[in-house]
mmCIF file of C-alpha atoms in Angstrom:
data_model
loop_
_atom_site.group_PDB
_atom_site.id
_atom_site.type_symbol
_atom_site.label_atom_id
_atom_site.label_comp_id
_atom_site.label_asym_id
_atom_site.label_seq_id
_atom_site.Cartn_x
_atom_site.Cartn_y
_atom_site.Cartn_z
ATOM 1 C CA MET A 1277 -219.362 -4.658 124.791
ATOM 2 C CA GLY A 1278 -222.202 -6.540 123.122
ATOM 3 C CA SER A 1279 -222.382 -8.945 120.242
ATOM 4 C CA THR A 1280 -222.811 -8.167 116.603
ATOM 5 C CA SER A 1281 -224.058 -10.378 113.830
ATOM 6 C CA ASN A 1282 -223.135 -9.283 110.326
ATOM 7 C CA ASN A 1283 -223.271 -11.594 107.318
ATOM 8 C CA GLY A 1284 -223.795 -14.538 109.637
ATOM 9 C CA VAL A 1285 -220.605 -13.872 111.622
ATOM 10 C CA ARG A 1286 -221.181 -13.193 115.279
ATOM 11 C CA PHE A 1287 -218.430 -11.364 117.151
ATOM 12 C CA GLU A 1288 -217.903 -9.397 120.309
ATOM 13 C CA ILE A 1289 -215.400 -6.704 121.269
ATOM 14 C CA ARG A 1290 -214.217 -7.017 124.862
ATOM 15 C CA ARG A 1291 -211.259 -6.266 127.116
ATOM 16 C CA TYR A 1292 -208.312 -8.623 126.910
ATOM 17 C CA ARG A 1293 -208.180 -11.450 129.442
ATOM 18 C CA PRO A 1294 -205.097 -13.531 130.281
ATOM 19 C CA THR A 1295 -206.756 -16.538 128.636
ATOM 20 C CA ASP A 1296 -206.602 -14.614 125.308
ATOM 21 C CA LYS A 1297 -202.781 -14.550 125.237
ATOM 22 C CA GLN A 1298 -202.268 -17.397 122.748
ATOM 23 C CA GLY A 1299 -205.156 -16.262 120.562
ATOM 24 C CA VAL A 1300 -203.651 -12.765 120.362
ATOM 25 C CA ALA A 1301 -200.274 -14.157 119.240
ATOM 26 C CA ASP A 1302 -201.989 -16.538 116.812
ATOM 27 C CA THR A 1303 -203.796 -13.573 115.231
ATOM 28 C CA ILE A 1304 -200.954 -11.033 115.101
ATOM 29 C CA LEU A 1305 -197.865 -13.046 114.157
ATOM 30 C CA PRO A 1306 -199.146 -14.631 110.913
ATOM 31 C CA ILE A 1307 -200.302 -11.228 109.672
ATOM 32 C CA GLN A 1308 -196.933 -9.651 110.384
ATOM 33 C CA ARG A 1309 -194.818 -12.513 109.043
ATOM 34 C CA GLU A 1310 -196.809 -14.206 106.301
ATOM 35 C CA GLU A 1311 -198.985 -11.444 104.889
ATOM 36 C CA PHE A 1312 -196.505 -8.599 105.116
ATOM 37 C CA GLY A 1313 -193.183 -10.424 105.151
ATOM 38 C CA ILE A 1314 -191.913 -8.731 108.303
ATOM 39 C CA PRO A 1315 -189.298 -10.961 109.956
ATOM 40 C CA ILE A 1316 -190.603 -10.531 113.504
ATOM 41 C CA THR A 1317 -191.185 -13.016 116.313
ATOM 42 C CA ALA A 1318 -193.125 -12.981 119.565
ATOM 43 C CA GLU A 1319 -189.781 -12.539 121.322
ATOM 44 C CA ASP A 1320 -189.238 -9.316 119.328
ATOM 45 C CA GLN A 1321 -192.487 -8.020 120.857
ATOM 46 C CA PRO A 1322 -192.177 -8.352 124.645
ATOM 47 C CA ASP A 1323 -195.441 -6.442 125.056
ATOM 48 C CA LEU A 1324 -197.270 -9.552 123.794
ATOM 49 C CA ALA A 1325 -195.947 -11.525 126.764
ATOM 50 C CA ALA A 1326 -197.051 -8.855 129.271
ATOM 51 C CA ILE A 1327 -200.226 -7.303 127.863
ATOM 52 C CA GLU A 1328 -201.724 -6.429 131.248
ATOM 53 C CA ALA A 1329 -198.535 -4.768 132.524
ATOM 54 C CA PHE A 1330 -197.719 -3.013 129.242
ATOM 55 C CA TYR A 1331 -201.153 -1.883 128.019
ATOM 56 C CA GLN A 1332 -203.745 -2.217 130.772
ATOM 57 C CA THR A 1333 -202.181 0.443 132.978
ATOM 58 C CA GLY A 1334 -202.846 4.158 133.382
ATOM 59 C CA LYS A 1335 -205.337 5.188 130.708
ATOM 60 C CA GLY A 1336 -204.316 2.342 128.418
ATOM 61 C CA ASP A 1337 -206.083 -0.901 127.591
ATOM 62 C CA PHE A 1338 -206.198 -3.831 125.178
ATOM 63 C CA TRP A 1339 -209.284 -5.207 123.419
ATOM 64 C CA VAL A 1340 -209.979 -8.305 121.386
ATOM 65 C CA ALA A 1341 -212.638 -9.202 118.854
ATOM 66 C CA VAL A 1342 -213.787 -12.763 119.440
ATOM 67 C CA THR A 1343 -216.139 -14.994 117.520
ATOM 68 C CA GLY A 1344 -217.936 -18.050 118.781
ATOM 69 C CA GLU A 1345 -216.672 -21.263 117.212
ATOM 70 C CA ASP A 1346 -218.405 -24.640 117.296
ATOM 71 C CA GLY A 1347 -221.209 -23.392 119.522
ATOM 72 C CA SER A 1348 -218.964 -21.813 122.154
ATOM 73 C CA PRO A 1349 -220.173 -18.526 123.647
ATOM 74 C CA THR A 1350 -218.551 -15.507 122.009
ATOM 75 C CA GLY A 1351 -216.871 -14.538 125.282
ATOM 76 C CA GLU A 1352 -214.714 -17.674 125.082
ATOM 77 C CA GLY A 1353 -214.427 -17.795 121.299
ATOM 78 C CA LYS A 1354 -211.589 -17.428 118.859
ATOM 79 C CA VAL A 1355 -209.623 -14.147 118.794
ATOM 80 C CA ILE A 1356 -210.086 -12.611 115.336
ATOM 81 C CA GLY A 1357 -208.871 -9.067 116.003
ATOM 82 C CA THR A 1358 -206.883 -6.925 118.426
ATOM 83 C CA ILE A 1359 -206.305 -3.282 119.291
ATOM 84 C CA ALA A 1360 -204.317 -1.632 122.068
ATOM 85 C CA LEU A 1361 -204.093 1.781 123.688
ATOM 86 C CA LYS A 1362 -200.747 2.586 125.325
ATOM 87 C CA ASP A 1363 -200.780 5.508 127.777
ATOM 88 C CA ILE A 1364 -197.735 7.659 126.951
ATOM 89 C CA GLY A 1365 -198.459 10.513 129.360
ATOM 90 C CA ASP A 1366 -199.576 14.124 128.970
ATOM 91 C CA HIS A 1367 -203.128 13.046 127.961
ATOM 92 C CA GLN A 1368 -201.706 11.218 124.944
ATOM 93 C CA ALA A 1369 -201.669 7.580 123.894
ATOM 94 C CA ALA A 1370 -200.354 5.288 121.202
ATOM 95 C CA LEU A 1371 -202.646 3.039 119.195
ATOM 96 C CA ARG A 1372 -200.856 -0.304 118.873
ATOM 97 C CA LYS A 1373 -201.470 -3.882 117.771
ATOM 98 C CA MET A 1374 -204.445 -3.255 115.489
ATOM 99 C CA PHE A 1375 -204.858 -6.486 113.566
ATOM 100 C CA VAL A 1376 -207.826 -8.358 112.115
ATOM 101 C CA ALA A 1377 -207.492 -11.900 110.753
ATOM 102 C CA ALA A 1378 -207.947 -11.985 106.952
ATOM 103 C CA PRO A 1379 -211.288 -13.872 106.839
ATOM 104 C CA TYR A 1380 -212.856 -11.220 109.085
ATOM 105 C CA ARG A 1381 -211.721 -8.056 107.287
ATOM 106 C CA GLY A 1382 -213.810 -5.666 105.281
ATOM 107 C CA ARG A 1383 -216.548 -3.127 105.677
ATOM 108 C CA ALA A 1384 -219.335 -5.732 105.525
ATOM 109 C CA LEU A 1385 -218.284 -7.315 108.827
ATOM 110 C CA GLY A 1386 -216.996 -4.123 110.418
ATOM 111 C CA VAL A 1387 -214.604 -5.800 112.879
ATOM 112 C CA ALA A 1388 -211.813 -3.223 112.431
ATOM 113 C CA ALA A 1389 -214.238 -0.303 112.661
ATOM 114 C CA ARG A 1390 -215.777 -1.691 115.873
ATOM 115 C CA LEU A 1391 -212.329 -2.218 117.404
ATOM 116 C CA LEU A 1392 -211.335 1.369 116.574
ATOM 117 C CA GLU A 1393 -214.673 2.792 117.796
ATOM 118 C CA THR A 1394 -214.207 0.943 121.095
ATOM 119 C CA LEU A 1395 -210.693 2.335 121.531
ATOM 120 C CA LEU A 1396 -211.666 5.917 120.626
ATOM 121 C CA ALA A 1397 -214.692 5.902 122.944
ATOM 122 C CA ALA A 1398 -212.561 4.605 125.829
ATOM 123 C CA ALA A 1399 -209.815 7.153 125.102
ATOM 124 C CA ARG A 1400 -212.319 10.040 125.186
ATOM 125 C CA GLN A 1401 -213.930 8.698 128.347
ATOM 126 C CA ARG A 1402 -210.492 8.523 129.993
ATOM 127 C CA GLY A 1403 -209.670 12.126 129.127
ATOM 128 C CA LEU A 1404 -207.069 11.496 126.440
ATOM 129 C CA ARG A 1405 -206.614 14.340 123.971
ATOM 130 C CA ARG A 1406 -204.467 12.843 121.221
ATOM 131 C CA ILE A 1407 -203.621 9.402 119.873
ATOM 132 C CA TYR A 1408 -200.608 8.570 117.728
ATOM 133 C CA LEU A 1409 -199.859 5.446 115.740
ATOM 134 C CA GLY A 1410 -197.091 4.036 113.634
ATOM 135 C CA THR A 1411 -197.400 1.599 110.759
ATOM 136 C CA THR A 1412 -195.318 0.288 107.895
ATOM 137 C CA ALA A 1413 -195.395 1.457 104.302
ATOM 138 C CA LYS A 1414 -196.676 -2.023 103.373
ATOM 139 C CA PHE A 1415 -199.998 -1.698 105.239
ATOM 140 C CA LEU A 1416 -201.752 0.278 102.463
ATOM 141 C CA ALA A 1417 -205.265 -0.753 103.480
ATOM 142 C CA ALA A 1418 -204.466 0.357 107.021
ATOM 143 C CA HIS A 1419 -203.396 3.801 105.764
ATOM 144 C CA ARG A 1420 -206.756 4.245 104.002
ATOM 145 C CA PHE A 1421 -208.642 2.935 107.041
ATOM 146 C CA TYR A 1422 -206.971 5.371 109.460
ATOM 147 C CA GLU A 1423 -207.400 8.332 107.107
ATOM 148 C CA LYS A 1424 -211.078 7.464 106.596
ATOM 149 C CA HIS A 1425 -211.520 7.456 110.381
ATOM 150 C CA GLY A 1426 -210.060 10.932 110.935
ATOM 151 C CA PHE A 1427 -206.353 10.269 111.428
ATOM 152 C CA THR A 1428 -203.883 12.575 109.693
ATOM 153 C CA GLU A 1429 -200.344 11.715 108.704
ATOM 154 C CA VAL A 1430 -197.514 13.312 110.698
ATOM 155 C CA THR A 1431 -193.760 13.329 110.287
ATOM 156 C CA PRO A 1432 -191.614 11.341 112.723
ATOM 157 C CA ASP A 1433 -190.307 14.565 114.290
ATOM 158 C CA ALA A 1434 -193.899 15.471 115.289
ATOM 159 C CA LEU A 1435 -194.110 12.404 117.557
ATOM 160 C CA PRO A 1436 -193.771 12.946 121.295
ATOM 161 C CA ALA A 1437 -190.572 11.594 122.854
ATOM 162 C CA SER A 1438 -192.658 9.113 124.850
ATOM 163 C CA PHE A 1439 -194.137 7.508 121.706
ATOM 164 C CA PRO A 1440 -193.027 3.846 121.523
ATOM 165 C CA ARG A 1441 -191.567 3.565 118.013
ATOM 166 C CA MET A 1442 -191.148 0.175 116.395
ATOM 167 C CA ALA A 1443 -188.213 -0.307 114.049
ATOM 168 C CA VAL A 1444 -190.550 -1.387 111.213
ATOM 169 C CA ASP A 1445 -192.742 1.740 111.451
ATOM 170 C CA THR A 1446 -192.178 4.251 108.666
ATOM 171 C CA LYS A 1447 -195.532 6.047 108.496
ATOM 172 C CA PHE A 1448 -197.175 7.864 111.422
ATOM 173 C CA TYR A 1449 -200.636 9.226 112.115
ATOM 174 C CA THR A 1450 -202.435 11.182 114.807
ATOM 175 C CA ILE A 1451 -205.987 12.082 115.777
ATOM 176 C CA GLU A 1452 -207.180 14.801 118.149
ATOM 177 C CA LEU A 1453 -210.002 13.807 120.457
ATOM 178 C CA GLY A 1454 -211.570 17.214 121.031
#
């Protein structure tokens, strides 16, 4: 997917590989638990143990943002961000597991925007028409980010039955992919 260098930070967005498993957990879990105080473990998220089987099937996928550390090539670097597309049928998908480690957030670096652009481009290319997502009331910056990128809030009853709801999700969004 190419490398980017912004503000001296070089990162790449690419498809998840099995060797990324620990890096994905090491990125997601501290954000959920420490930053947002959600009492959740890896065991509470079985999709993290089976990313290929859960996300990389049908029209779904999983991407990571990686940065080179200590001279390593970016392709084998540290996972700094994640985003997943879960195929839920009927040309629809769920956006899941969008996380960016705190030191790599913000418009200047653009990691979150690049992750989302990658997902949306792939979704369009794969013929998906609509994407849904769920988030918690605590992720205020995420709400602004999704709204800025064309997502609109929907009520829980507007979600398709196949949408994989998490118990912690209280706010839902959708985007049409025309």
